[in-house]
Amino acid sequence: MIPHWLRRRMPWYSPPPARWSIMEEPYKGDEIVVLDCETSMFDRKKGELLSVAAVVVKGQHIQLSDALDLTINSNAITDPNAVKVHYLRREDRLNGVAAAEAIEKLLDFIGNRPICGFYIEYDRAILNRYIRELYHFQLPNRFIEVSELYVRQKRRYIPELALDLTFEGLAKDLNVPVIDRHTALGDVISTALMWIKLTKFNTKRDP
């Protein structure tokens, strides 16, 4: 990942519009945003956004009362394999919001806080595709992959340790409930609990 200070000097770089200019500012707080997207197919270049959810985690607390949970009113033809995962059929999306409205609300929600997720690079690619088309910039936030954090901690003392890096594998090992698997909000809550377990583990062991 290119550091933000260097990315800003690239000829192709475009800053956020004034409404979201804070996103370029260094974050100095103690909150993160955990997010997840569900899409019409498992392709970061072609998949259309069907739902997105996000929560703020502050310390060891998930701020569920302020969670963002949006279904997109999309006519996208959905890969049958994707439907088997997230169960979002076309008729389930009729009362959703427009993709542009969802992106706008998500950007307001995120601000300049770090963004965490499971397989977060996929979500990042999907969201940046929409943001570039609508507002001509990309998310400048710091991104955290929860499975990478898990691997670093598990292999800290036993480098050759075999690990199950599936979502269910991490949840089982960290004793985290899998909540409404493959719904955006359910995955966000479980991922937020993984983050809390992993950062609590780190705090207890690091000087």
PDB file of C-alpha atoms in Angstrom, residues 7 9 11 29 34 55 59 70 75 84 94 97-98 100 106 114 117-118 136 141 148 161 177 183-184 189 201-202 204:
ATOM      1  CA  ARG A   7       0.078   9.080  -2.906  1.00  0.00           C
ATOM      2  CA  ARG A   9       2.239  13.600  -4.725  1.00  0.00           C
ATOM      3  CA  PRO A  11       0.105  12.973 -10.795  1.00  0.00           C
ATOM      4  CA  GLY A  29      -8.702   9.239  18.009  1.00  0.00           C
ATOM      5  CA  VAL A  34     -15.633  -1.965  10.672  1.00  0.00           C
ATOM      6  CA  VAL A  55     -20.146   0.093  12.832  1.00  0.00           C
ATOM      7  CA  GLY A  59     -11.986   0.694  22.635  1.00  0.00           C
ATOM      8  CA  LEU A  70     -28.096  -0.142   3.859  1.00  0.00           C
ATOM      9  CA  ASN A  75     -31.485  -4.286 -10.756  1.00  0.00           C
ATOM     10  CA  LYS A  84     -26.572 -18.576  -2.123  1.00  0.00           C
ATOM     11  CA  LEU A  94     -36.815  -3.047  -4.129  1.00  0.00           C
ATOM     12  CA  VAL A  97     -31.643   3.210  -1.406  1.00  0.00           C
ATOM     13  CA  ALA A  98     -29.837   4.324  -4.545  1.00  0.00           C
ATOM     14  CA  ALA A 100     -25.155   7.057  -4.798  1.00  0.00           C
ATOM     15  CA  LEU A 106     -21.055   5.788   4.092  1.00  0.00           C
ATOM     16  CA  PRO A 114      -9.285   3.715  10.072  1.00  0.00           C
ATOM     17  CA  GLY A 117     -12.743  -5.721   7.809  1.00  0.00           C
ATOM     18  CA  PHE A 118     -12.376  -9.338   6.749  1.00  0.00           C
ATOM     19  CA  HIS A 136     -13.395  11.289  -8.503  1.00  0.00           C
ATOM     20  CA  ASN A 141      -8.123   6.054   5.081  1.00  0.00           C
ATOM     21  CA  GLU A 148      -3.547 -10.360   8.949  1.00  0.00           C
ATOM     22  CA  LEU A 161       1.660 -22.791  13.104  1.00  0.00           C
ATOM     23  CA  PRO A 177     -20.230 -15.846  17.470  1.00  0.00           C
ATOM     24  CA  THR A 183     -25.456 -10.385   5.777  1.00  0.00           C
ATOM     25  CA  ALA A 184     -23.431  -7.186   5.741  1.00  0.00           C
ATOM     26  CA  ILE A 189     -20.625  -7.348  14.078  1.00  0.00           C
ATOM     27  CA  PHE A 201      -4.972  -9.871  23.346  1.00  0.00           C
ATOM     28  CA  ASN A 202      -2.305  -7.494  22.074  1.00  0.00           C
ATOM     29  CA  LYS A 204      -2.444  -7.681  27.558  1.00  0.00           C
TER      30      LYS A 204
END
